[in-house]
Amino acid sequence: MKDAIRNNFDASPDAYEAYERMSGRFGTLADRLYRAMSDRCAFPIETCLDAGAGSGISTRRLQAHGVTPIALDLSRSMLEENRANDRVQGDFDHLPFVADTFDSVAFTASLFLTPKPDRAASEASRVLRPDGVVGAVAPIGWMTPDGTDVFASLARQSRSPTSAEAVGDALRASFSVERGRWTFETTAEELRSLHSIPAMAARLYPRLDTDERVERARSLLDGIEGPLEQHWRWFVGV
Ligand SMILES: C[S@@+](CC[C@H](N)C(=O)[O-])C[C@H]1O[C@@H](n2cnc3c(N)ncnc32)[C@H](O)[C@@H]1O
């Protein structure tokens, strides 16, 4: 499973950045998550483990808020694009850090990618200093404005390895958690752009090769028209 996740993201940096240039979505999620974490934290956040930091979108947002990020990711190719001073290739289910190291741990669009998020949540708790704060965002789905799931009428579901509910359950086992929902108005073109990232097309066609899966995703989604909404669940725990 981890090899598949790593390989999928190793093929994804260019398409990932193209989606971000179009939507700004991951940067916005990172900003909002940081603010929610900062509001809940008893002290000013100086350090943050950016867990699943990828190509650096969340890392740059943390830096913009005056926080020193430590960027950790499974994927070497994603991490090579990340400009953080401290970058670590590793698995957030088995963190290579001693206890009480960070003020905060942020999982910006990453914790739902692991099949056993309880392991990562307990690792986050271990490496946080006392009263440190954890945050995570996980996708709920893409809907039409009347609340219909975009994928309901299609032959495929865009599934995460772990649902937003399971991410919340995992965090609640280690933290006192507050949660909420963020809704973004979006378009069918953004939906297609997200699923042209090889790691996201793998949600639809996990067994196909990179090029074929991206092409099949595009033709599956070709007939979708906007406007659409994208829903995310956020969690902050202390
Ligand atoms: C959707 S991207 C989000 C990247 C970044 N946080 C952002 O805001 O753009 C998810 C990232 O999580 C990483 N990831 C997935 N599972 C992981 C794990 N178990 N340990 C570390 N990184 C992981 C992927 O390699 C990918 O770069």
XYZ file of N, CA and C and ligand atoms in Angstrom:
741
model
N 0.831 -1.218 0.000
C 0.000 0.000 0.000
C 0.861 1.262 0.000
N 1.854 1.307 0.916
C 2.712 2.496 0.993
C 3.524 2.647 -0.289
N 3.975 1.504 -0.865
C 4.730 1.607 -2.127
C 3.864 2.232 -3.208
N 2.595 1.830 -3.254
C 1.687 2.375 -4.281
C 1.494 3.877 -4.063
N 1.304 4.294 -2.814
C 1.123 5.733 -2.534
C 2.371 6.505 -2.960
N 3.540 5.973 -2.568
C 4.797 6.665 -2.897
C 4.971 6.745 -4.422
N 4.756 5.616 -5.112
C 4.927 5.612 -6.575
C 3.945 6.569 -7.246
N 2.711 6.590 -6.757
C 1.702 7.478 -7.359
C 2.099 8.947 -7.197
N 2.592 9.318 -6.014
C 2.987 10.717 -5.821
C 4.319 11.023 -6.499
N 5.191 10.017 -6.632
C 6.449 10.256 -7.366
C 6.164 10.692 -8.801
N 5.021 10.259 -9.359
C 4.672 10.619 -10.749
C 3.857 11.913 -10.825
N 3.680 12.615 -9.691
C 2.648 13.658 -9.643
C 3.070 15.119 -9.511
N 4.347 15.478 -9.224
C 4.617 16.884 -8.889
C 4.144 17.890 -9.930
N 4.362 17.658 -11.227
C 4.012 18.673 -12.232
C 2.500 18.903 -12.281
N 1.743 17.810 -12.362
C 0.277 17.944 -12.444
C -0.275 18.520 -11.139
N 0.377 18.192 -10.031
C -0.068 18.701 -8.726
C 0.070 20.223 -8.672
N 1.218 20.712 -9.108
C 1.444 22.165 -9.099
C 0.513 22.858 -10.096
N 0.238 22.202 -11.231
C -0.678 22.806 -12.224
C -2.074 22.950 -11.620
N -2.523 21.929 -10.892
C -3.836 22.014 -10.230
C -3.839 23.155 -9.206
N -2.757 23.283 -8.465
C -2.708 24.342 -7.447
C -2.708 25.728 -8.087
N -2.013 25.873 -9.228
C -2.026 27.186 -9.901
C -3.450 27.541 -10.333
N -4.215 26.524 -10.734
C -5.580 26.766 -11.190
C -6.533 27.038 -10.021
N -6.391 26.278 -8.935
C -7.415 26.303 -7.878
C -6.981 27.032 -6.601
N -5.696 26.990 -6.286
C -5.229 27.530 -4.999
C -5.754 26.760 -3.803
N -6.324 25.572 -4.061
C -7.056 24.878 -2.992
C -6.169 24.442 -1.821
N -5.022 23.812 -2.108
C -4.224 23.274 -1.001
C -3.618 24.404 -0.164
N -3.254 25.513 -0.828
C -2.746 26.667 -0.076
C -3.814 27.232 0.855
N -5.046 27.306 0.352
C -6.144 27.814 1.189
C -6.407 26.868 2.364
N -6.409 25.580 2.094
C -6.622 24.616 3.187
C -5.520 24.749 4.251
N -4.274 24.903 3.787
C -3.153 25.017 4.736
C -3.295 26.279 5.577
N -3.700 27.391 4.951
C -3.894 28.648 5.690
C -4.970 28.504 6.750
N -6.114 27.964 6.320
C -7.243 27.849 7.261
C -6.911 26.894 8.397
N -6.227 25.791 8.043
C -5.889 24.821 9.089
C -4.922 25.440 10.088
N -3.922 26.168 9.571
C -2.976 26.806 10.494
C -3.716 27.748 11.449
N -4.633 28.568 10.915
C -5.348 29.534 11.776
C -6.163 28.810 12.842
N -6.826 27.712 12.445
C -7.629 26.956 13.429
C -6.731 26.345 14.500
N -5.544 25.879 14.093
C -4.605 25.294 15.069
C -4.077 26.380 16.003
N -3.740 27.522 15.432
C -3.191 28.622 16.216
C -4.211 29.113 17.250
N -5.506 29.190 16.833
C -6.565 29.620 17.751
C -6.684 28.684 18.950
N -6.425 27.408 18.720
C -6.643 26.393 19.771
C -5.407 26.185 20.652
N -4.246 26.650 20.161
C -2.994 26.341 20.866
C -2.775 27.346 22.008
N -2.313 26.831 23.149
C -2.165 27.681 24.341
C -0.952 28.600 24.239
N -0.070 28.378 23.270
C 1.146 29.195 23.140
C 1.381 29.480 21.655
N 2.186 30.491 21.308
C 2.461 30.768 19.887
C 3.194 29.587 19.245
N 2.717 29.199 18.081
C 3.320 28.054 17.387
C 4.613 28.515 16.696
N 5.727 27.897 17.078
C 7.000 28.252 16.426
C 7.454 27.168 15.456
N 7.169 25.905 15.786
C 7.605 24.813 14.899
C 6.408 23.957 14.506
N 6.476 23.421 13.290
C 5.392 22.541 12.827
C 5.967 21.412 11.994
N 5.604 20.179 12.350
C 5.897 19.054 11.465
C 4.824 19.058 10.379
N 5.247 19.347 9.145
C 4.335 19.357 7.994
C 4.302 17.913 7.491
N 3.325 17.154 7.991
C 3.295 15.697 7.792
C 2.565 15.374 6.483
N 3.330 14.930 5.473
C 2.795 14.812 4.118
C 2.899 16.182 3.467
N 4.120 16.723 3.472
C 4.359 18.111 3.030
C 4.331 18.253 1.516
N 4.560 17.151 0.811
C 4.522 17.174 -0.646
C 5.499 18.163 -1.249
N 5.065 18.818 -2.316
C 5.937 19.721 -3.072
C 6.120 21.062 -2.371
N 5.437 21.273 -1.256
C 5.739 22.461 -0.451
C 4.650 23.515 -0.387
N 3.458 23.208 -0.843
C 2.390 24.214 -0.804
C 2.040 24.535 0.650
N 1.768 23.497 1.451
C 1.472 23.747 2.874
C 2.714 24.285 3.584
N 3.896 23.823 3.197
C 5.137 24.281 3.841
C 5.302 25.791 3.665
N 5.051 26.269 2.446
C 5.199 27.715 2.184
C 4.186 28.522 2.985
N 2.983 27.992 3.138
C 1.968 28.724 3.912
C 2.380 28.797 5.389
N 2.930 27.715 5.922
C 3.390 27.748 7.322
C 4.491 28.796 7.479
N 5.417 28.828 6.524
C 6.496 29.827 6.589
C 5.921 31.243 6.548
N 4.895 31.442 5.717
C 4.287 32.779 5.606
C 3.664 33.213 6.933
N 3.278 32.248 7.768
C 2.708 32.576 9.084
C 3.799 32.699 10.156
N 5.069 32.654 9.739
C 6.173 32.832 10.688
C 6.553 31.571 11.437
N 6.074 30.412 10.950
C 6.348 29.127 11.609
C 7.535 28.456 10.899
N 8.372 27.764 11.668
C 9.453 26.976 11.065
C 8.936 25.580 10.772
N 8.822 25.207 9.477
C 8.293 23.882 9.150
C 9.396 22.832 9.001
N 9.085 21.617 9.367
C 9.926 20.461 9.058
C 9.082 19.625 8.099
N 9.543 19.505 6.862
C 8.732 18.875 5.813
C 9.041 17.385 5.743
N 8.006 16.570 5.982
C 8.174 15.110 5.912
C 7.236 14.558 4.858
N 7.744 13.680 3.995
C 6.890 13.069 2.978
C 7.464 11.718 2.568
N 6.549 10.841 2.141
C 6.945 9.524 1.621
C 7.634 9.648 0.277
N 7.188 10.619 -0.529
C 7.587 10.676 -1.939
C 8.813 11.553 -2.138
N 9.864 10.963 -2.667
C 11.093 11.718 -2.922
C 10.866 12.797 -3.978
N 10.114 12.469 -5.034
C 9.905 13.441 -6.118
C 9.129 14.654 -5.629
N 8.106 14.436 -4.802
C 7.359 15.572 -4.261
C 8.298 16.410 -3.377
N 9.050 15.736 -2.523
C 9.926 16.433 -1.579
C 11.037 17.211 -2.285
N 11.473 16.726 -3.449
C 12.532 17.443 -4.189
C 12.082 18.840 -4.612
N 10.768 19.030 -4.759
C 10.241 20.351 -5.139
C 10.065 21.261 -3.920
N 10.166 20.675 -2.727
C 9.879 21.403 -1.485
C 11.127 22.198 -1.064
N 10.963 23.489 -0.799
C 12.117 24.359 -0.512
C 12.376 24.521 0.994
N 11.750 23.712 1.848
C 11.997 23.824 3.299
C 13.470 23.568 3.599
N 13.994 24.227 4.626
C 15.377 23.958 5.033
C 15.518 22.537 5.568
N 14.493 22.064 6.269
C 14.536 20.720 6.857
C 13.536 19.826 6.145
N 14.044 18.867 5.391
C 13.180 17.943 4.660
C 13.574 16.513 5.028
N 12.579 15.670 5.256
C 12.832 14.291 5.662
C 11.953 13.377 4.822
N 12.562 12.416 4.142
C 11.736 11.412 3.468
C 11.393 10.346 4.501
N 10.109 10.160 4.763
C 9.707 9.211 5.795
C 8.202 9.027 5.807
N 7.776 8.151 6.702
C 6.376 7.725 6.794
C 5.794 8.296 8.092
N 4.688 9.035 7.993
C 4.159 9.622 9.235
C 3.521 8.582 10.149
N 3.407 7.347 9.698
C 2.965 6.277 10.597
C 4.105 5.806 11.515
N 5.350 6.156 11.170
C 6.535 5.748 11.956
C 7.498 6.926 11.956
N 7.252 7.911 12.790
C 8.018 9.162 12.691
C 9.445 9.013 13.231
N 10.426 9.493 12.471
C 11.834 9.372 12.881
C 12.264 10.529 13.787
N 11.477 10.803 14.840
C 11.786 11.908 15.757
C 11.557 11.426 17.191
N 12.323 12.024 18.124
C 12.111 11.669 19.526
C 10.862 12.377 20.049
N 10.411 11.958 21.222
C 9.206 12.543 21.837
C 9.423 14.028 22.157
N 8.310 14.771 22.239
C 8.308 16.182 22.670
C 9.162 17.085 21.775
N 9.054 16.930 20.468
C 9.931 17.678 19.549
C 9.265 18.919 18.960
N 7.944 18.846 18.638
C 7.304 19.917 17.845
C 6.195 20.617 18.635
N 5.991 21.917 18.305
C 4.835 22.636 18.854
C 3.543 22.153 18.215
N 3.630 21.745 16.940
C 2.411 21.392 16.203
C 2.729 20.371 15.121
N 1.688 19.635 14.728
C 1.781 18.697 13.599
C 0.579 18.974 12.700
N 0.846 19.257 11.413
C -0.239 19.551 10.461
C -0.276 18.485 9.371
N -1.450 17.882 9.199
C -1.681 16.930 8.094
C -2.582 17.643 7.085
N -1.992 18.449 6.186
C -2.805 19.166 5.192
C -3.059 18.231 4.014
N -4.255 17.676 3.966
C -4.660 16.774 2.874
C -3.738 15.568 2.762
N -3.415 14.951 3.891
C -2.505 13.795 3.848
C -2.939 12.627 4.740
N -3.576 12.901 5.896
C -3.824 11.800 6.842
C -4.810 10.765 6.282
N -5.706 11.199 5.393
C -6.681 10.262 4.822
C -6.041 9.326 3.800
N -4.753 9.549 3.499
C -4.085 8.692 2.513
C -3.484 7.441 3.139
N -3.437 7.398 4.469
C -2.894 6.198 5.102
C -4.045 5.288 5.524
N -3.896 3.973 5.329
C -5.014 3.084 5.663
C -5.253 2.950 7.160
N -4.231 3.262 7.998
C -4.405 3.136 9.453
C -4.061 4.463 10.125
N -4.968 5.450 10.078
C -4.624 6.778 10.598
C -4.437 6.805 12.114
N -4.923 5.788 12.834
C -4.730 5.768 14.291
C -3.251 5.687 14.641
N -2.483 5.001 13.809
C -1.032 4.874 14.036
C -0.360 6.263 13.877
N -0.725 6.976 12.806
C -0.145 8.306 12.578
C -0.591 9.283 13.664
N -1.851 9.171 14.120
C -2.334 10.075 15.176
C -1.552 9.833 16.460
N -1.294 8.566 16.782
C -0.565 8.310 18.023
C 0.902 8.727 17.891
N 1.467 8.625 16.695
C 2.821 9.129 16.469
C 2.865 10.659 16.602
N 1.845 11.329 16.079
C 1.782 12.794 16.208
C 1.739 13.180 17.682
N 0.938 12.453 18.460
C 0.836 12.735 19.892
C 2.196 12.543 20.585
N 2.912 11.516 20.191
C 4.226 11.230 20.806
C 5.234 12.353 20.541
N 5.271 12.880 19.307
C 6.325 13.863 18.975
C 5.939 15.300 19.360
N 4.667 15.509 19.758
C 4.258 16.850 20.174
C 4.741 17.148 21.588
N 5.139 18.398 21.817
C 5.455 18.810 23.184
C 4.140 18.907 23.975
N 4.190 18.936 25.322
C 2.958 19.023 26.104
C 2.122 20.231 25.660
N 0.810 20.025 25.514
C -0.136 21.053 25.055
C 0.042 21.441 23.586
N 0.860 20.698 22.853
C 0.997 20.946 21.417
C -0.304 20.626 20.689
N -0.395 21.070 19.430
C -1.662 20.981 18.696
C -1.469 20.213 17.392
N -2.495 19.402 17.054
C -2.491 18.673 15.787
C -3.644 19.184 14.929
N -3.449 19.196 13.608
C -4.537 19.565 12.692
C -4.546 18.650 11.489
N -5.742 18.446 10.926
C -5.849 17.620 9.710
C -7.040 18.094 8.888
N -6.914 17.999 7.563
C -8.080 18.178 6.697
C -8.210 16.939 5.822
N -9.459 16.529 5.607
C -9.734 15.322 4.815
C -10.941 15.594 3.918
N -10.927 15.085 2.679
C -12.021 15.395 1.759
C -13.303 14.651 2.117
N -14.439 15.367 1.986
C -15.749 14.716 2.125
C -16.266 14.353 0.738
N -16.104 15.254 -0.239
C -16.526 14.898 -1.597
C -16.832 16.103 -2.460
N -17.231 15.782 -3.690
C -17.602 16.786 -4.688
C -19.102 16.660 -4.911
N -19.827 17.780 -4.799
C -21.289 17.751 -4.921
C -21.750 18.786 -5.934
N -22.948 18.548 -6.475
C -23.642 19.607 -7.197
C -24.292 20.507 -6.140
N -24.687 21.744 -6.515
C -25.248 22.652 -5.499
C -26.502 22.102 -4.818
N -27.219 21.132 -5.435
C -28.384 20.554 -4.746
C -27.994 19.411 -3.805
N -26.676 19.188 -3.625
C -26.218 18.204 -2.642
C -26.015 16.800 -3.186
N -26.131 16.616 -4.510
C -25.914 15.282 -5.090
C -24.419 15.034 -5.290
N -23.963 13.853 -4.876
C -22.559 13.472 -5.088
C -22.288 13.394 -6.594
N -21.250 14.108 -7.051
C -20.932 14.143 -8.487
C -20.718 12.737 -9.044
N -20.187 11.845 -8.204
C -19.842 10.511 -8.708
C -21.023 9.532 -8.654
N -22.174 9.993 -8.115
C -23.302 9.067 -7.931
C -23.767 8.457 -9.247
N -23.705 9.241 -10.342
C -24.217 8.727 -11.613
C -23.112 8.149 -12.497
N -21.879 8.096 -11.991
C -20.766 7.604 -12.805
C -20.426 6.160 -12.439
N -19.658 5.520 -13.324
C -19.316 4.114 -13.105
C -18.250 3.947 -12.029
N -17.627 5.035 -11.594
C -16.527 4.962 -10.625
C -16.757 5.918 -9.470
N -16.257 5.566 -8.292
C -16.228 6.458 -7.132
C -14.798 6.972 -6.967
N -14.650 8.238 -6.532
C -13.320 8.759 -6.228
C -13.077 8.541 -4.737
N -12.484 7.414 -4.386
C -12.392 7.020 -2.981
C -11.020 7.281 -2.385
N -11.023 7.778 -1.138
C -9.781 7.869 -0.371
C -9.568 6.527 0.319
N -8.311 6.187 0.632
C -8.093 4.965 1.433
C -8.831 5.038 2.765
N -8.945 6.245 3.336
C -9.588 6.401 4.643
C -10.579 7.560 4.583
N -11.774 7.342 5.117
C -12.809 8.387 5.068
C -12.515 9.503 6.075
N -13.162 10.651 5.879
C -13.012 11.761 6.833
C -13.470 11.328 8.231
N -14.527 10.503 8.307
C -15.024 10.042 9.616
C -13.946 9.211 10.323
N -13.292 8.329 9.572
C -12.256 7.472 10.179
C -11.046 8.295 10.615
N -10.736 9.359 9.868
C -9.650 10.262 10.285
C -10.014 10.887 11.639
N -11.266 11.345 11.770
C -11.718 11.936 13.036
C -11.649 10.931 14.180
N -12.112 9.714 13.934
C -12.074 8.678 14.984
C -10.636 8.436 15.440
N -9.720 8.381 14.468
C -8.307 8.114 14.806
C -7.741 9.241 15.665
N -8.041 10.478 15.308
C -7.517 11.609 16.085
C -8.130 11.644 17.473
N -9.430 11.310 17.579
C -10.096 11.339 18.891
C -9.504 10.313 19.860
N -8.872 9.258 19.331
C -8.256 8.261 20.221
C -7.033 8.837 20.940
N -6.426 9.897 20.398
C -5.218 10.471 21.008
C -5.373 11.916 21.462
N -6.438 12.608 21.021
C -6.576 14.055 21.277
C -8.024 14.402 21.629
N -8.171 15.602 22.243
C -9.503 16.207 22.383
C -9.728 17.041 21.113
N -10.715 16.626 20.288
C -10.795 17.126 18.906
C -12.004 18.037 18.701
N -11.772 19.159 18.008
C -12.863 19.969 17.454
C -12.838 19.776 15.946
N -14.037 19.889 15.311
C -14.060 19.674 13.867
C -15.053 20.615 13.207
N -14.936 20.734 11.903
C -15.870 21.562 11.145
C -15.778 21.199 9.674
N -16.534 21.969 8.843
C -16.579 21.674 7.412
C -16.273 22.949 6.636
N -15.469 22.827 5.594
C -15.221 23.947 4.689
C -15.775 23.573 3.321
N -16.539 24.494 2.735
C -17.135 24.254 1.413
C -16.570 25.279 0.428
N -16.127 24.803 -0.728
C -15.572 25.670 -1.765
C -16.447 25.583 -3.006
N -16.800 26.756 -3.555
C -17.465 26.754 -4.865
C -16.415 26.485 -5.919
N -16.714 25.567 -6.830
C -15.696 25.174 -7.799
C -16.355 24.812 -9.133
N -15.561 24.254 -10.029
C -16.029 23.983 -11.389
C -15.688 22.556 -11.792
N -16.348 22.111 -12.867
C -16.042 20.776 -13.399
C -14.609 20.726 -13.927
N -14.108 21.850 -14.436
C -12.737 21.859 -14.956
C -11.746 21.619 -13.823
N -12.038 22.172 -12.642
C -11.155 21.914 -11.489
C -11.226 20.442 -11.065
N -12.419 19.870 -11.128
C -12.558 18.436 -10.814
C -11.692 17.606 -11.763
N -11.738 17.950 -13.058
C -10.923 17.217 -14.045
C -9.432 17.466 -13.802
N -9.083 18.699 -13.461
C -7.667 19.015 -13.231
C -7.130 18.224 -12.024
N -7.930 18.139 -10.951
C -7.473 17.363 -9.789
C -7.246 15.903 -10.173
N -8.187 15.352 -10.955
C -8.066 13.929 -11.300
C -7.119 13.682 -12.470
N -6.478 14.755 -12.969
C -5.400 14.512 -13.939
C -4.046 14.417 -13.225
N -4.052 14.585 -11.902
C -2.855 14.275 -11.104
C -2.803 12.746 -10.973
N -1.687 12.111 -11.377
C -1.662 10.635 -11.339
C -2.090 10.042 -10.000
N -1.678 10.662 -8.878
C -2.052 10.112 -7.565
C -3.552 10.226 -7.316
N -4.209 11.197 -7.927
C -5.658 11.356 -7.744
C -6.422 10.478 -8.739
N -5.914 10.365 -9.966
C -6.543 9.446 -10.926
C -6.513 8.022 -10.396
N -5.533 7.725 -9.528
C -5.441 6.379 -8.930
C -6.621 6.099 -8.011
N -7.311 7.150 -7.541
C -8.527 6.921 -6.744
C -9.596 6.271 -7.593
N -9.585 6.568 -8.900
C -10.599 6.036 -9.812
C -10.157 4.722 -10.450
N -8.887 4.672 -10.855
C -8.375 3.508 -11.600
C -7.046 3.053 -10.993
N -7.073 2.464 -9.795
C -5.811 2.168 -9.107
C -4.924 1.158 -9.829
N -5.512 0.321 -10.681
C -4.691 -0.741 -11.268
C -4.095 -0.382 -12.624
N -4.463 0.762 -13.186
C -3.951 1.119 -14.513
C -2.611 1.849 -14.411
N -1.831 1.788 -15.502
C -0.581 2.559 -15.568
C -0.898 4.056 -15.522
N 0.133 4.851 -15.195
C -0.081 6.290 -14.981
C -0.807 6.958 -16.145
N -0.270 6.824 -17.376
C -0.848 7.565 -18.512
C -2.274 7.115 -18.786
N -2.483 5.797 -18.740
C -3.812 5.272 -19.062
C -4.832 5.702 -18.014
N -4.402 5.694 -16.761
C -5.360 6.054 -15.699
C -5.754 7.525 -15.801
N -4.794 8.377 -16.153
C -5.112 9.814 -16.294
C -6.064 10.017 -17.471
N -5.817 9.295 -18.566
C -6.684 9.444 -19.743
C -8.095 8.931 -19.449
N -8.179 7.790 -18.762
C -9.506 7.237 -18.435
C -10.259 8.167 -17.484
N -9.533 8.766 -16.548
C -10.184 9.703 -15.606
C -10.750 10.887 -16.376
N -9.958 11.400 -17.326
C -10.438 12.570 -18.085
C -11.689 12.206 -18.870
N -11.690 11.036 -19.521
C -12.883 10.730 -20.317
C -14.077 10.399 -19.412
N -13.842 9.816 -18.232
C -14.958 9.573 -17.298
C -15.623 10.895 -16.897
N -14.781 11.921 -16.680
C -15.277 13.185 -16.124
C -15.623 14.214 -17.192
N -15.432 13.854 -18.476
C -15.624 14.799 -19.579
C -17.021 15.415 -19.617
N -18.029 14.609 -19.305
C -19.406 15.096 -19.445
C -19.908 15.894 -18.258
N -19.110 15.994 -17.189
C -19.572 16.715 -15.983
C -19.565 18.222 -16.262
N -20.603 18.890 -15.816
C -20.657 20.347 -15.966
C -20.847 20.994 -14.599
N -20.365 22.238 -14.481
C -20.450 22.958 -13.203
C -21.728 23.736 -13.092
N -21.905 24.554 -12.058
C -21.002 24.727 -10.920
C -21.050 23.533 -9.949
N -19.955 23.381 -9.205
C -19.859 22.292 -8.229
C -19.403 22.858 -6.881
N -19.488 22.002 -5.874
C -18.938 22.341 -4.557
C -17.981 21.230 -4.142
N -16.894 21.634 -3.479
C -15.989 20.646 -2.896
C -16.035 20.815 -1.379
N -16.251 19.718 -0.655
C -16.403 19.773 0.806
C -15.223 19.088 1.488
N -14.704 19.761 2.493
C -13.589 19.212 3.285
C -13.968 19.232 4.769
N -13.508 18.260 5.503
C -13.662 18.218 6.972
C -12.336 18.640 7.603
N -12.389 19.530 8.593
C -11.160 19.872 9.324
C -11.249 19.381 10.763
N -10.114 19.066 11.322
C -10.003 18.603 12.713
C -8.822 19.308 13.373
N -9.028 19.754 14.607
C -7.915 20.295 15.396
C -7.981 19.642 16.776
N -6.833 19.132 17.236
C -6.827 18.438 18.526
C -5.692 18.887 19.437
N -5.978 18.852 20.743
C -4.915 19.142 21.721
C -4.901 18.027 22.759
C -2.439 15.667 -1.360
S -0.709 15.784 -0.998
C -0.659 17.174 0.112
C 0.708 17.831 0.101
C 0.829 19.130 0.875
N 0.481 18.979 2.287
C 0.020 20.251 0.255
O -0.671 20.954 0.980
O 0.095 20.432 -0.962
C -0.469 14.427 0.110
C 1.000 14.124 0.419
O 1.040 13.173 1.493
C 2.108 12.274 1.257
N 1.863 11.039 2.038
C 0.884 10.127 1.892
N 0.985 9.152 2.813
C 2.074 9.465 3.568
C 2.718 8.839 4.694
N 2.256 7.684 5.217
N 3.800 9.444 5.230
C 4.295 10.606 4.702
N 3.737 11.226 3.635
C 2.642 10.666 3.078
C 2.079 12.068 -0.254
O 3.317 11.564 -0.737
C 1.751 13.486 -0.747
O 2.910 14.229 -1.058
